[in-house]
Backbone as a ProteinNet text record, in pm:
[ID]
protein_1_A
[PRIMARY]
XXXXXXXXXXXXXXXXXXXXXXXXXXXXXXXXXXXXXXXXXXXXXXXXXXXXXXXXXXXXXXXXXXXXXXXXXXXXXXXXXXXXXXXXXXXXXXXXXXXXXXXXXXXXXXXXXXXXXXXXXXXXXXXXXXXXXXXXXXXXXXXXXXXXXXXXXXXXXXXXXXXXXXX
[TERTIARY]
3690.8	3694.8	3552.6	3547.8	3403.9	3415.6	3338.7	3326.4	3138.4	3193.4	3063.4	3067.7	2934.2	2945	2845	2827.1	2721.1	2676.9	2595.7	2503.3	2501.8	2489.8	2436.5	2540.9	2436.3	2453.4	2614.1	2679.2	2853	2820.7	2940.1	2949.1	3138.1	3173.7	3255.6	3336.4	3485.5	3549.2	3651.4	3684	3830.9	3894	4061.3	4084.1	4203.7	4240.4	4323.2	4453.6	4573.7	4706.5	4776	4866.1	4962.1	5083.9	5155.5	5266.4	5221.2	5301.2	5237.1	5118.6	5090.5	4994.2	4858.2	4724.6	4617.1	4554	4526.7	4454.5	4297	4207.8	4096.8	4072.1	3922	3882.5	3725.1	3669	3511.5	3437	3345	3247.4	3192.9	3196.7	3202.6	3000.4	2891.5	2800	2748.7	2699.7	2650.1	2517.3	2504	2295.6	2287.9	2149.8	2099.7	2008.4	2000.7	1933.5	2054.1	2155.9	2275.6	2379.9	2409.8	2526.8	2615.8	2638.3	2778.6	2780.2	2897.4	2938.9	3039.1	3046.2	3155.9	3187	3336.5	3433.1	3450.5	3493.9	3555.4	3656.5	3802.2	3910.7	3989.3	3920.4	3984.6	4129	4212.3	4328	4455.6	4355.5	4465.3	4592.4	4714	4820.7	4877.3	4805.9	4899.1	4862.1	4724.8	4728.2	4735.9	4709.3	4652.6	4731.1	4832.5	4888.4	4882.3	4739.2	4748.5	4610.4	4529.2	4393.4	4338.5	4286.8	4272.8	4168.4	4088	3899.9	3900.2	3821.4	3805.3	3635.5	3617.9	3448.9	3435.3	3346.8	3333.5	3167.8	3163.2	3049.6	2950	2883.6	2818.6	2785.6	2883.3	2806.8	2715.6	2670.2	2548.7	2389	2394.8	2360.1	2402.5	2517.5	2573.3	2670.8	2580.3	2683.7	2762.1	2783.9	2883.5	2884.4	2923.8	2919.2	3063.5	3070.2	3191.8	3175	3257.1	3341.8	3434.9	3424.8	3470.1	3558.7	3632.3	3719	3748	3723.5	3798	3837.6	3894.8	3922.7	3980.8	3954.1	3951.9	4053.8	4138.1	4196.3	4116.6	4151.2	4069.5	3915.6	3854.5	3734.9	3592.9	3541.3	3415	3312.5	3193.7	3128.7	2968.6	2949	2859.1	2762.8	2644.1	2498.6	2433.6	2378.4	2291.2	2172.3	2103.2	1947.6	1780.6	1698.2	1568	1465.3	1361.6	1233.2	1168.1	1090.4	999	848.1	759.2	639.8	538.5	471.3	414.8	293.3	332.3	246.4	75.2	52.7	-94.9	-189.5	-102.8	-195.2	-15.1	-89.6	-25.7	35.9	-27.4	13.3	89.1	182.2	284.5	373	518.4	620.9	739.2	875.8	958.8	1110	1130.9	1304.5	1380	1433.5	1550.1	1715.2	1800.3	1931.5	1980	2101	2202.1	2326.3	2389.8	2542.5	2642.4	2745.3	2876.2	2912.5	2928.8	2974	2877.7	2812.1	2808.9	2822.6	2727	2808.7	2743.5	2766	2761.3	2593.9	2684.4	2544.8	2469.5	2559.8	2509.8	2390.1	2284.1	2148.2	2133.7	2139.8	2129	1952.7	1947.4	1827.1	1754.4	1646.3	1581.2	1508.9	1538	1458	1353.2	1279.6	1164.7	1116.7	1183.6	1102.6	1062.6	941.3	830.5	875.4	884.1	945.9	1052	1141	1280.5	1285.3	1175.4	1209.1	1152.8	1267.7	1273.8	1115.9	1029.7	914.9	933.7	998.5	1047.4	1177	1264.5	1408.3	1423.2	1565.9	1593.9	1521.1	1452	1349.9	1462.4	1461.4	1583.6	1510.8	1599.9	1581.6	1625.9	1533.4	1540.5	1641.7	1725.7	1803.3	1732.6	1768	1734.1	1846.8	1813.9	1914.5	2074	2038.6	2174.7	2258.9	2187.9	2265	2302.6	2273	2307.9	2182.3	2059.3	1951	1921.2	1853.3	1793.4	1675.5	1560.5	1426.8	1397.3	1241	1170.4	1019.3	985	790.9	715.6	670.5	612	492.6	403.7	233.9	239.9	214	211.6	55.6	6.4	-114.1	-213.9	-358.1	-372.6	-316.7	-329.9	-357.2	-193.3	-122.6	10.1	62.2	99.1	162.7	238.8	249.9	423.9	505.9	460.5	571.8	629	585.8	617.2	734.6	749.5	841.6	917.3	1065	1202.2	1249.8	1320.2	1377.4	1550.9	1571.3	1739.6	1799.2	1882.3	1908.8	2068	2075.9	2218.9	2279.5	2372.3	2504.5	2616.2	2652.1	2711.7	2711.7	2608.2	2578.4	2589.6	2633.7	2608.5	2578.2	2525.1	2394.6	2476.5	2392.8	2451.9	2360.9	2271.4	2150.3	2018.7	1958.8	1812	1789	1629.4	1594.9	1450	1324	1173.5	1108.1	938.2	852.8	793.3	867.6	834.7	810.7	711	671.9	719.2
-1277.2	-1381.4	-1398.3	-1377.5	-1419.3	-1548.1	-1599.3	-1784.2	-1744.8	-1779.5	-1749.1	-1948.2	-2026.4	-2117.9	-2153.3	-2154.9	-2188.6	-2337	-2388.5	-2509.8	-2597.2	-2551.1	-2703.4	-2589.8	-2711.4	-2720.9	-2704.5	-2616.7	-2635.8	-2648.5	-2777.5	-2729.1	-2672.1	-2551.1	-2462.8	-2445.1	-2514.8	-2497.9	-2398.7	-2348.5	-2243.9	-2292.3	-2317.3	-2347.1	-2217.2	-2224.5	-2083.8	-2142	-2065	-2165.7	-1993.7	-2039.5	-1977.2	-2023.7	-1967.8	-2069.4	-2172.4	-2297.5	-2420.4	-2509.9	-2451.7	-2480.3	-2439	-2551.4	-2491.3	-2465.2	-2304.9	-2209.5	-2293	-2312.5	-2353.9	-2379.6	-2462.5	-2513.3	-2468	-2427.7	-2355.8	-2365	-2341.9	-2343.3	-2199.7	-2169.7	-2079.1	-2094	-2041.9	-2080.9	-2023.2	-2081.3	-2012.5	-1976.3	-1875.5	-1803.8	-1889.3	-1970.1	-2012.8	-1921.5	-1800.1	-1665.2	-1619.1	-1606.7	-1523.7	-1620.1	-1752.3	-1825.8	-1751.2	-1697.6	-1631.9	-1672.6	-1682.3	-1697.2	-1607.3	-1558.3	-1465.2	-1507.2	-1484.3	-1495.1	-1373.4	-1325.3	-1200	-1203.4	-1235.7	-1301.6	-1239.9	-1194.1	-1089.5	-1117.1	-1032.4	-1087.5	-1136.1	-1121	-1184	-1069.1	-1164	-1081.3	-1053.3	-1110.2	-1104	-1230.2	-1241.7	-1375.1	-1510.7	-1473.7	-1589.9	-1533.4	-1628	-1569.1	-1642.7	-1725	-1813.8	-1837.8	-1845.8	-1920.2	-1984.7	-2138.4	-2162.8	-2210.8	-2179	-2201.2	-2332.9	-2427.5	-2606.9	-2604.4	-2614.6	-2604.9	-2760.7	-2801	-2969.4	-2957.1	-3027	-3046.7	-3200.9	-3186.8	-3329.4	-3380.8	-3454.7	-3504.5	-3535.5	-3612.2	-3610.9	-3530.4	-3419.4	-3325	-3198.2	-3213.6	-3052.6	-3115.6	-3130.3	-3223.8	-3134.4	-3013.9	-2901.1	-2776.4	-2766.9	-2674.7	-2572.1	-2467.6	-2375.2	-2322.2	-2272.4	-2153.2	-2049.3	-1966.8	-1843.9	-1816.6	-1756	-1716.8	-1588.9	-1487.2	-1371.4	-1309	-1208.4	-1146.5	-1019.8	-935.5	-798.3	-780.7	-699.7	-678.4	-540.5	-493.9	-399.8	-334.2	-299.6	-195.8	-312.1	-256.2	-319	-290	-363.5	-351.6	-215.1	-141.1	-31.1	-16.8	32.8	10.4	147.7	219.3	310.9	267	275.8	230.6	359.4	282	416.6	303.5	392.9	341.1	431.1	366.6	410.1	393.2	458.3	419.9	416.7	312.1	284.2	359.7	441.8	524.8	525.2	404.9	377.1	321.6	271.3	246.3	268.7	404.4	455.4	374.4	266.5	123	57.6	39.2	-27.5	27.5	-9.9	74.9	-38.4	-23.5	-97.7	-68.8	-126.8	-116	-159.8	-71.5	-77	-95.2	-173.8	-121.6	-168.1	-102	-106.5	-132.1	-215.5	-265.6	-244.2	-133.6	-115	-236.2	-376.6	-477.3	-606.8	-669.6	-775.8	-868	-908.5	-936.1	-1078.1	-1157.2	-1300.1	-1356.4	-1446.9	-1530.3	-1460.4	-1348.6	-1274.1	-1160.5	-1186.4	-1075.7	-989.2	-868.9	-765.9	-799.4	-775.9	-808.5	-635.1	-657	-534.2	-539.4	-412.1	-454.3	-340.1	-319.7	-260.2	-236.8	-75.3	-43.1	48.3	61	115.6	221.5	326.8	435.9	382.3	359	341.3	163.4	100.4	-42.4	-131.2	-263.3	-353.5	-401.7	-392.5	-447.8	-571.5	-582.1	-685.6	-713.1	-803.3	-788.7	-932.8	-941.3	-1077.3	-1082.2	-925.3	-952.3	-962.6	-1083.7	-1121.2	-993.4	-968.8	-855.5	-994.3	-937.4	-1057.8	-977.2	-1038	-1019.2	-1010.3	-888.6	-886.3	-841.5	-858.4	-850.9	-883.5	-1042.4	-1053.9	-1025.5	-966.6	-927.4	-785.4	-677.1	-578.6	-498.1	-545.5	-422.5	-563.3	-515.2	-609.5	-556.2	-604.8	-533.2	-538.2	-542.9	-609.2	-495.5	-593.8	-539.7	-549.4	-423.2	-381.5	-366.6	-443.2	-356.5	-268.7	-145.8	-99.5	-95.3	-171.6	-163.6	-22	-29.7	83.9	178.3	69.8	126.2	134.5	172.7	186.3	295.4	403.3	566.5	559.4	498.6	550.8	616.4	747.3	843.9	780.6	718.8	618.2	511.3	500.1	373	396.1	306	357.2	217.9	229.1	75.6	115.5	-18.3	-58.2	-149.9	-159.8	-259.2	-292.3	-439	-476.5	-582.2	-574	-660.9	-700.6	-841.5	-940	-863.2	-804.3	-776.5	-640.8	-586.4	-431.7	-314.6	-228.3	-122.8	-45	-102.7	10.1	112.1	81.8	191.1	208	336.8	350.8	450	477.1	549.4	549.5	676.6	656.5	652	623.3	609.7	737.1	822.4	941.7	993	1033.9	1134.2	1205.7
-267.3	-368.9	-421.1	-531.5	-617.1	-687.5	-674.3	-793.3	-804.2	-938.3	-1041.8	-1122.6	-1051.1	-1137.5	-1237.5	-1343.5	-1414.2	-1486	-1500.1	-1559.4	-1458.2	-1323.3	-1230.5	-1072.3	-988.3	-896.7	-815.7	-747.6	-678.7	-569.3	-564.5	-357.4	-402.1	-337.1	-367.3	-238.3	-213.7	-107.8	-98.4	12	-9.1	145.1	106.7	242.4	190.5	316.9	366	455.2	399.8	444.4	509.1	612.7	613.3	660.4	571.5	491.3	454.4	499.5	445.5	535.3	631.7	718	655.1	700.8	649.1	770.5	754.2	861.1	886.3	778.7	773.5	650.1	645.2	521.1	537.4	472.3	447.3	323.4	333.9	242.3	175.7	21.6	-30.6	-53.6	-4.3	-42.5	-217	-295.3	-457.7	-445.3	-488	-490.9	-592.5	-556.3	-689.7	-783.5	-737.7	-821.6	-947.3	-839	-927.3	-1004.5	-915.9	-950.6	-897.2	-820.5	-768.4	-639.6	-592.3	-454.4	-427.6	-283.9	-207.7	-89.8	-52.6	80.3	113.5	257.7	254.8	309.9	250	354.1	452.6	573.5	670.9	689.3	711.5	728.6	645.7	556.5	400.4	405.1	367.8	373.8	492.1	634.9	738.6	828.2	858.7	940.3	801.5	632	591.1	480.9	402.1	277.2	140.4	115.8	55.1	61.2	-57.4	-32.4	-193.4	-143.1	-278	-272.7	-388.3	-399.3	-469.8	-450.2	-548.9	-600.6	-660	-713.9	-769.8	-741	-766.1	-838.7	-945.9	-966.8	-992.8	-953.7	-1008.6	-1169.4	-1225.6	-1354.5	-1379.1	-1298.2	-1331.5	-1377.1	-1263.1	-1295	-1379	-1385.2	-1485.5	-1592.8	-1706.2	-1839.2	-1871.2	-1864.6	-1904.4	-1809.5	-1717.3	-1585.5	-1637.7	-1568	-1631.6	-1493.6	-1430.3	-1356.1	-1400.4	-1274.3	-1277	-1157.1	-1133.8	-979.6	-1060.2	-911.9	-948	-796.2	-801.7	-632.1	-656.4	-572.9	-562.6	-430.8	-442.6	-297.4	-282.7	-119.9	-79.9	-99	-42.1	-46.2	-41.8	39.6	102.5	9.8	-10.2	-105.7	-19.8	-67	-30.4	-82.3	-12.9	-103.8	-78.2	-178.7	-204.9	-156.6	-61.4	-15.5	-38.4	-43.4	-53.8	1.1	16.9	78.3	-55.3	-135.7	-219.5	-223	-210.6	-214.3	-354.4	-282.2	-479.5	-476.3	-638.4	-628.6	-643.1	-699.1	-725.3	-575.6	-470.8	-299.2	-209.9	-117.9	-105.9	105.1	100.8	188.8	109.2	33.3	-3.7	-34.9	4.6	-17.1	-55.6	-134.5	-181.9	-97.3	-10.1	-14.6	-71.3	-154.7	-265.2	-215.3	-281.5	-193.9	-351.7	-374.1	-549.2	-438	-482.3	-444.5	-518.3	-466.3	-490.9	-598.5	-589.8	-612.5	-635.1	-704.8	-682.2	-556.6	-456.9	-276.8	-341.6	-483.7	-412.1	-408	-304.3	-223	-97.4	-70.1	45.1	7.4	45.5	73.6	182	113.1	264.6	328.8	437.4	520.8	540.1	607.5	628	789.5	851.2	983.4	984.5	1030.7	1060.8	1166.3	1210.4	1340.8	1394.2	1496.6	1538	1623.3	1603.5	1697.7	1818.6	1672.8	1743.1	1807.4	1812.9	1843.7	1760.7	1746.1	1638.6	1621.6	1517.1	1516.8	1439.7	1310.9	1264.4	1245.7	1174.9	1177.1	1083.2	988.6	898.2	775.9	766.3	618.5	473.4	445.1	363	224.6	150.1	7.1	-97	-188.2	-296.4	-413.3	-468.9	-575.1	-726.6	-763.1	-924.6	-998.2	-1159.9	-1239.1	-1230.8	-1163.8	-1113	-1032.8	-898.6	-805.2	-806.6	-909.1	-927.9	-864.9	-794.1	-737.9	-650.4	-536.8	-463.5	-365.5	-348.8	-311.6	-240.9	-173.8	-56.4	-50.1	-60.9	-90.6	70.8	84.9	225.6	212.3	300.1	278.7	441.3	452.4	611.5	654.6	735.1	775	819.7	818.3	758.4	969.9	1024.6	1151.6	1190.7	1134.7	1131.5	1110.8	1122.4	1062.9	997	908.2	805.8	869.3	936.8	999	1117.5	1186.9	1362.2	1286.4	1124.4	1136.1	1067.9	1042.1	1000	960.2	885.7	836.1	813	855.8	812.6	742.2	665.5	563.5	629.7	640.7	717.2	604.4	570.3	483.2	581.4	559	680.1	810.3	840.2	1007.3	1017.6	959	926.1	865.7	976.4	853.3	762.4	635.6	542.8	475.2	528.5	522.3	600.3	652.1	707.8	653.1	711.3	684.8	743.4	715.8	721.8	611.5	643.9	565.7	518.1	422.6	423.2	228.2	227.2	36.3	34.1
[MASK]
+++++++++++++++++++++++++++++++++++++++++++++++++++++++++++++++++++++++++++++++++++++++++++++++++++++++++++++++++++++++++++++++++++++++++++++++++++++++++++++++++++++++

């Protein structure tokens, strides 16, 4: 489920019924970069057959607010990833990741590590052009090898890309 809200601030609910029972009630979070928000409703169609999104806005703050709902059945959203290095100082490098889909409010993260162990980990990737490329700017110290380190990029908890620091 995607909800796209624009001119102000949403708090964006989806509760989830099966049959006439409500399974749960949750919170759809919105990027304030993108305006989009995403669910991923596991189960839909056998534990949950019914789900309905409510977007509330404040008048006060949003004199003309508009929404969007849309939903996709099947297929996970997939990301093309690279480690690029910039070419003018050759200590900074960019992790890139392009998304299958639009993922929302969700940011893939980046971990970073040192021959094979986690040196860093949670490096959130910042969203551009709307959610359609998303980055993350590295300086590698000079006393550091590029070649000793490897990075991974994780979306809701799993890798969808690594790789090394390699020209």
């Amino acid at each position: 489920v995607w909800v796209e809200c624009r001119g102000g601030e949403a708090d964006v609910r989806i509760a989830l019924f099966r049959g006439e029972e409500v399974v749960s009630v949750g919170s759809i979070p919105i990027s304030p970069e993108t305006g989009v928000g995403r669910a991923v409703l596991r189960g839909f169609g056998s534990e949950v057959d019914r789900a309905v999104v409510m977007p509330s806005f404040s008048s006060k703050r949003s004199p003309r607010p508009s929404y969007r709902v849309s939903y996709r059945f099947g297929g996970e959203i997939s990301f093309e990833t690279a480690a690029i290095p910039n070419p003018l100082h050759p200590r900074y490098w960019e992790i890139v990741a392009v998304p299958s889909a639009n993922p929302g409010s969700d940011h893939p993260s980046v971990s970073i590590l040192l021959n094979g162990r986690v040196l860093e980990e949670g490096l959130r990737m910042r969203a551009f052009r709307g959610g359609k490329l998303f980055a993350l700017g590295l300086f590698l110290p000079p006393d550091l090898d590029p070649r000793s380190l490897s990075w991974r990029v994780y979306f809701l908890g799993e890798v969808v890309g690594e790789g090394r620091f390699e020209r």
